[in-house]
Amino acid sequence: MPRYFFNVRHRPGPAGLARDPESEELADANAAREYALSEARAMIARDRLEMIRDWMVCTFEITEEASRHVLTVPFSDTVPGHEED
Amino acid sequence: MSQPQQSTVRNRLLKALTPSDFALLQPHLELVATELRQPLIKPNEPVKQLYFPEVGFSSITTQGSGGKVEVCIIGREGLVGGIPLLLGSDRTPHDHFVQGPGEMLAISSQAFCGAVGQSASLHKLLLRFTQVQYVQTAQTAFVNASYQIEVRLARWLLMCHDRLDGDELRLTHEFLSMMLGTQRTSATLAVQALEGHRFIKAQRGRVTILNREALENLADDGYGLPETEYARLIEGA
């Protein structure tokens, strides 16, 4: 199974990306999206960080092993009807 | 094998005992090497052995449906497994495992209870340490309820630093998220925040403390109360 790195973009610029050093082993990009949404939901519900004023402006920038960009999942996609078609 | 001497043990609780109380425990102490994540006391099983950490430390966690969350840390200032036995139980619902590898002085529950039964002063000192552990656990509840994750991380790193030799801690973000009771990604964000301020340096699987004073300022009153209580109750400060 491929390894997916769930980096978080929380503001513009190089310091605005928190790189995931550890990754998750998941079946495919679809499973990676599901993981990102579930992680984002739990973070929005429970986790409070000084550096994050608004979770809704955060985005998972998911990469595969060779830093290849796979998928972008905005935290706002956790809200039904908020998704752009 | 030669028995540990009070003058050379590194465990601060053993050092704080009167020589006669130490002598009650001494014949039963056995030095054992401990590995990262090694279980020391399993939840809901009779406690067979207790441990006085010499090098390294232990984490105590509670298990919920969402995974483990840490409630307490015990290093060379203390005793792992004392609470249930001193408070009239033979087991605990909490998991106790090795968080920092090293070595600990192990003692069987039977020998421990025998020694405690023979000496009111030994019993009293161990109950005082139990009180410190209660204060630390209450502090964990306070910090988790009141502070944001950067502050919780700073407090946790300080508590580990107190129990480490050196400044480097072996640690994955997944493990850290368990210790702090957060999602893994939030632990990564908090590490990045502290690293951005140059308080710590994070490498794969490792965190190095660079600026302890800055971490203490960040942790504010989240850190220090159990440490002060320990000094007052155990070391007579």
Coordinates of C-alpha atoms in Angstrom, one line a residue:
Chain A
M1 CA 0.0 0.0 0.0
P2 CA 1.3 3.5 -0.7
R3 CA 2.3 5.9 2.0
Y4 CA 0.6 9.2 2.1
F5 CA 2.0 12.3 3.9
F6 CA -0.7 14.7 5.3
N7 CA 1.0 18.1 5.2
V8 CA -1.1 21.0 6.5
R9 CA -1.1 24.4 4.8
H10 CA -2.2 26.9 7.5
R11 CA -0.9 30.1 5.9
P12 CA 0.9 31.2 2.7
G13 CA 4.7 30.9 2.4
P14 CA 7.2 28.2 3.3
A15 CA 6.6 28.6 7.1
G16 CA 2.9 28.1 6.5
L17 CA 3.2 24.4 5.6
A18 CA 3.6 21.9 8.4
R19 CA 5.2 18.8 6.9
D20 CA 4.1 15.4 8.0
P21 CA 7.3 13.5 8.8
E22 CA 5.5 10.2 9.5
S23 CA 2.8 9.4 6.9
E24 CA 0.0 6.8 6.9
E25 CA -0.2 3.6 4.8
L26 CA -3.5 3.7 2.9
A27 CA -5.1 1.8 0.0
D28 CA -5.5 4.6 -2.5
A29 CA -6.1 8.4 -2.9
N30 CA -9.7 7.9 -2.0
A31 CA -8.8 6.4 1.3
A32 CA -6.3 9.3 1.8
R33 CA -9.2 11.7 1.3
E34 CA -11.3 9.9 3.8
Y35 CA -8.5 9.9 6.3
A36 CA -7.9 13.6 5.8
L37 CA -11.6 14.4 6.3
S38 CA -11.8 12.3 9.4
E39 CA -8.6 13.9 10.8
A40 CA -9.9 17.4 10.0
R41 CA -13.2 16.7 11.7
A42 CA -11.6 15.6 14.9
M43 CA -9.2 18.5 14.8
I44 CA -12.0 21.0 14.3
A45 CA -14.0 19.5 17.1
R46 CA -11.4 19.0 19.7
D47 CA -8.0 20.5 19.0
R48 CA -7.1 24.1 19.9
L49 CA -3.8 25.6 18.8
E50 CA -2.5 29.1 19.2
M51 CA -1.1 29.2 15.7
I52 CA -4.4 28.2 14.1
R53 CA -7.1 30.9 14.4
D54 CA -9.5 29.3 12.0
W55 CA -9.4 25.7 10.9
M56 CA -11.5 26.5 7.9
V57 CA -8.6 28.2 6.2
C58 CA -6.4 25.1 6.6
T59 CA -5.9 22.6 3.8
F60 CA -4.3 19.1 3.7
E61 CA -1.7 19.0 1.0
I62 CA -1.3 15.3 0.6
T63 CA 1.8 13.9 -1.0
E64 CA 3.0 10.4 -1.9
E65 CA 6.5 9.0 -1.1
A66 CA 8.5 10.9 -3.6
S67 CA 6.9 14.2 -2.5
R68 CA 4.5 13.9 -5.5
H69 CA 1.4 16.0 -4.9
V70 CA -1.7 13.7 -4.8
L71 CA -4.6 15.6 -3.4
T72 CA -5.7 18.8 -1.7
V73 CA -8.4 18.5 0.9
P74 CA -9.6 21.8 2.4
F75 CA -10.8 21.5 6.1
S76 CA -14.0 23.2 4.9
D77 CA -14.9 20.1 3.0
T78 CA -15.9 18.6 6.3
V79 CA -19.0 20.8 6.2
P80 CA -21.8 19.3 4.1
G81 CA -22.9 21.6 1.3
H82 CA -19.7 23.6 1.6
E83 CA -17.9 21.5 -1.1
E84 CA -17.4 23.1 -4.5
D85 CA -18.5 21.1 -7.5
Chain B
M1 CA 24.8 -9.8 42.5
S2 CA 25.7 -6.8 44.7
Q3 CA 22.7 -4.9 46.1
P4 CA 22.3 -1.2 45.3
Q5 CA 23.6 1.2 47.9
Q6 CA 21.7 4.3 49.0
S7 CA 24.7 6.5 48.4
T8 CA 24.9 5.5 44.7
V9 CA 21.2 5.0 43.7
R10 CA 20.0 7.7 41.4
N11 CA 16.3 7.4 42.3
R12 CA 15.4 10.5 44.4
L13 CA 12.7 8.8 46.4
L14 CA 15.1 6.0 47.5
K15 CA 17.6 8.7 48.3
A16 CA 15.0 10.5 50.5
L17 CA 14.4 7.5 52.7
T18 CA 15.9 7.1 56.1
P19 CA 18.8 4.7 56.1
S20 CA 16.8 2.1 58.1
D21 CA 13.8 2.4 55.7
F22 CA 16.2 2.0 52.7
A23 CA 17.6 -1.1 54.4
L24 CA 14.1 -2.7 54.6
L25 CA 13.8 -2.4 50.8
Q26 CA 17.4 -3.0 49.8
P27 CA 17.6 -6.8 49.9
H28 CA 14.6 -7.0 47.5
L29 CA 15.7 -4.5 44.9
E30 CA 16.8 -5.9 41.6
L31 CA 18.2 -3.7 38.8
V32 CA 16.5 -4.4 35.5
A33 CA 17.1 -2.9 32.0
T34 CA 14.0 -1.4 30.4
E35 CA 13.2 -0.9 26.7
L36 CA 11.1 1.7 25.0
R37 CA 7.3 0.8 25.3
Q38 CA 8.0 -2.1 27.6
P39 CA 4.9 -2.8 29.7
L40 CA 5.6 -2.4 33.4
I41 CA 2.1 -2.8 34.9
K42 CA -0.8 -4.0 32.8
P43 CA -4.3 -2.6 33.3
N44 CA -6.7 -4.6 35.5
E45 CA -4.1 -7.3 36.4
P46 CA -2.6 -7.8 39.8
V47 CA 0.5 -5.7 40.3
K48 CA 3.4 -8.2 40.6
Q49 CA 6.3 -5.8 40.7
L50 CA 6.9 -2.1 41.4
Y51 CA 9.7 -0.1 39.9
F52 CA 12.0 2.7 41.1
P53 CA 13.3 4.3 37.9
E54 CA 17.1 4.9 37.9
V55 CA 17.4 6.0 34.2
G56 CA 14.5 6.6 31.9
F57 CA 10.9 7.1 32.9
S58 CA 7.4 5.6 32.7
S59 CA 4.1 6.8 31.3
I60 CA 0.7 6.1 32.7
T61 CA -2.2 6.1 30.3
T62 CA -5.9 5.6 30.3
Q63 CA -7.6 3.9 27.4
G64 CA -10.7 5.4 25.7
S65 CA -12.4 4.4 22.5
G66 CA -10.4 7.0 20.7
G67 CA -7.1 5.5 21.9
K68 CA -4.7 6.1 24.9
V69 CA -4.2 9.4 26.6
E70 CA -1.4 10.0 29.1
V71 CA -2.4 11.0 32.7
C72 CA 1.0 10.9 34.5
I73 CA 4.8 10.5 34.1
I74 CA 7.0 8.9 36.6
G75 CA 10.8 9.0 36.4
R76 CA 13.7 8.8 38.9
E77 CA 11.8 11.1 41.3
G78 CA 9.4 8.3 42.0
L79 CA 7.9 4.8 42.1
V80 CA 5.9 3.1 39.4
G81 CA 3.0 1.0 40.8
G82 CA 2.8 2.4 44.3
I83 CA -0.6 4.0 44.1
P84 CA -2.8 0.8 43.9
L85 CA -0.9 -1.1 46.6
L86 CA -0.6 1.9 49.0
L87 CA -4.3 2.7 48.6
G88 CA -5.6 -0.7 49.3
S89 CA -6.0 -2.2 45.8
D90 CA -4.0 -4.9 44.1
R91 CA -4.5 -3.6 40.5
T92 CA -5.1 -0.5 38.5
P93 CA -7.2 0.3 35.4
H94 CA -4.3 2.3 34.0
D95 CA -1.5 1.1 31.7
H96 CA 2.1 1.7 32.9
F97 CA 4.9 1.4 30.3
V98 CA 8.4 2.6 29.6
Q99 CA 8.5 6.0 27.9
G100 CA 12.3 6.6 28.2
P101 CA 14.4 3.4 28.1
G102 CA 17.1 2.9 30.8
E103 CA 17.1 0.9 34.0
M104 CA 14.9 0.5 37.1
L105 CA 15.1 -1.1 40.5
A106 CA 12.3 -3.6 40.6
I107 CA 10.8 -5.0 43.8
S108 CA 8.1 -7.6 44.2
S109 CA 4.7 -6.5 45.5
Q110 CA 5.0 -8.9 48.4
A111 CA 8.4 -7.6 49.5
F112 CA 7.2 -4.0 49.0
C113 CA 4.0 -4.5 51.1
G114 CA 6.1 -6.3 53.8
A115 CA 8.5 -3.4 54.1
V116 CA 5.7 -0.8 54.2
G117 CA 3.9 -2.8 56.9
Q118 CA 7.1 -2.7 59.1
S119 CA 7.8 1.0 58.9
A120 CA 5.4 3.9 59.5
S121 CA 8.0 6.4 58.2
L122 CA 8.4 4.5 55.0
H123 CA 4.7 4.3 54.6
K124 CA 4.3 8.0 55.2
L125 CA 7.0 9.0 52.6
L126 CA 5.4 6.8 50.0
L127 CA 2.0 8.2 50.7
R128 CA 3.5 11.7 50.3
F129 CA 4.7 10.7 46.8
T130 CA 1.2 9.3 46.1
Q131 CA 0.0 12.8 46.9
V132 CA 2.5 14.3 44.5
Q133 CA 1.3 11.9 41.8
Y134 CA -2.3 12.9 42.5
V135 CA -1.3 16.6 42.1
Q136 CA 0.4 15.8 38.8
T137 CA -2.6 14.0 37.4
A138 CA -4.9 16.9 38.5
Q139 CA -2.5 19.2 36.8
T140 CA -2.8 17.2 33.6
A141 CA -6.6 17.5 33.8
F142 CA -6.2 21.3 34.3
V143 CA -3.8 21.8 31.5
N144 CA -5.7 19.6 29.0
A145 CA -8.9 21.6 29.8
S146 CA -7.4 25.1 29.9
Y147 CA -4.5 25.3 27.5
Q148 CA -3.9 25.2 23.8
I149 CA -1.7 22.4 22.4
E150 CA 1.5 24.4 22.1
V151 CA 1.4 25.0 25.9
R152 CA 0.5 21.4 26.6
L153 CA 3.5 20.3 24.5
A154 CA 5.8 22.7 26.3
R155 CA 4.7 21.4 29.7
W156 CA 5.1 17.8 28.5
L157 CA 8.6 18.3 27.1
L158 CA 9.7 20.0 30.4
M159 CA 8.4 17.0 32.4
C160 CA 10.3 14.7 30.1
H161 CA 13.4 16.9 30.2
D162 CA 13.3 16.7 34.1
R163 CA 13.5 12.9 33.8
L164 CA 16.1 12.6 31.0
D165 CA 19.9 12.6 30.9
G166 CA 20.6 15.1 28.2
D167 CA 18.4 17.1 25.9
E168 CA 17.2 14.6 23.4
L169 CA 14.0 12.6 23.4
R170 CA 13.1 9.8 21.0
L171 CA 9.6 10.4 19.9
T172 CA 7.2 10.1 17.0
H173 CA 4.4 12.5 16.4
E174 CA 1.9 9.6 16.5
F175 CA 3.2 8.8 20.1
L176 CA 3.2 12.4 21.0
S177 CA -0.5 12.8 19.9
M178 CA -1.3 10.0 22.3
M179 CA 0.6 11.7 25.1
L180 CA -1.2 15.0 24.6
G181 CA -4.6 13.6 23.7
T182 CA -4.7 15.2 20.2
Q183 CA -4.8 14.2 16.6
R184 CA -1.5 13.3 15.1
T185 CA -1.6 16.3 12.7
S186 CA -2.2 18.7 15.6
A187 CA 0.9 17.3 17.4
T188 CA 2.8 18.0 14.1
L189 CA 1.5 21.6 14.1
A190 CA 2.5 22.2 17.7
V191 CA 6.0 20.8 17.1
Q192 CA 6.3 23.1 14.1
A193 CA 5.2 26.1 16.2
L194 CA 7.8 25.4 18.9
E195 CA 10.5 24.7 16.4
G196 CA 9.7 27.9 14.6
H197 CA 10.5 29.8 17.8
R198 CA 13.8 27.7 18.1
F199 CA 12.6 26.3 21.5
I200 CA 13.2 22.8 20.2
K201 CA 14.7 21.0 17.2
A202 CA 12.7 18.3 15.6
Q203 CA 14.2 15.5 13.5
R204 CA 12.7 12.3 12.4
G205 CA 11.8 10.4 15.5
R206 CA 13.6 12.8 17.8
V207 CA 13.1 16.1 19.6
T208 CA 15.9 18.1 21.1
I209 CA 15.3 20.8 23.8
L210 CA 17.2 23.9 22.8
N211 CA 15.7 26.6 25.1
R212 CA 14.3 25.3 28.4
E213 CA 13.7 28.7 29.8
A214 CA 11.5 29.7 26.8
L215 CA 9.5 26.5 27.2
E216 CA 9.0 27.3 30.9
N217 CA 7.7 30.8 30.0
L218 CA 5.4 29.3 27.4
A219 CA 4.1 26.6 29.8
D220 CA 3.4 29.3 32.4
D221 CA 1.4 27.9 35.4
G222 CA 0.7 24.7 33.4
Y223 CA 4.1 23.5 34.7
G224 CA 5.7 23.6 38.1
L225 CA 3.0 22.8 40.7
P226 CA 3.6 19.1 41.2
E227 CA 7.4 19.8 41.0
T228 CA 7.0 22.3 43.9
E229 CA 4.9 19.9 45.8
Y230 CA 7.5 17.2 45.3
A231 CA 10.3 19.4 46.7
R232 CA 8.1 20.3 49.7
L233 CA 6.8 16.9 50.6
I234 CA 9.7 14.6 49.6
E235 CA 12.9 16.6 49.8
G236 CA 11.8 19.1 52.5
A237 CA 12.4 22.2 50.5

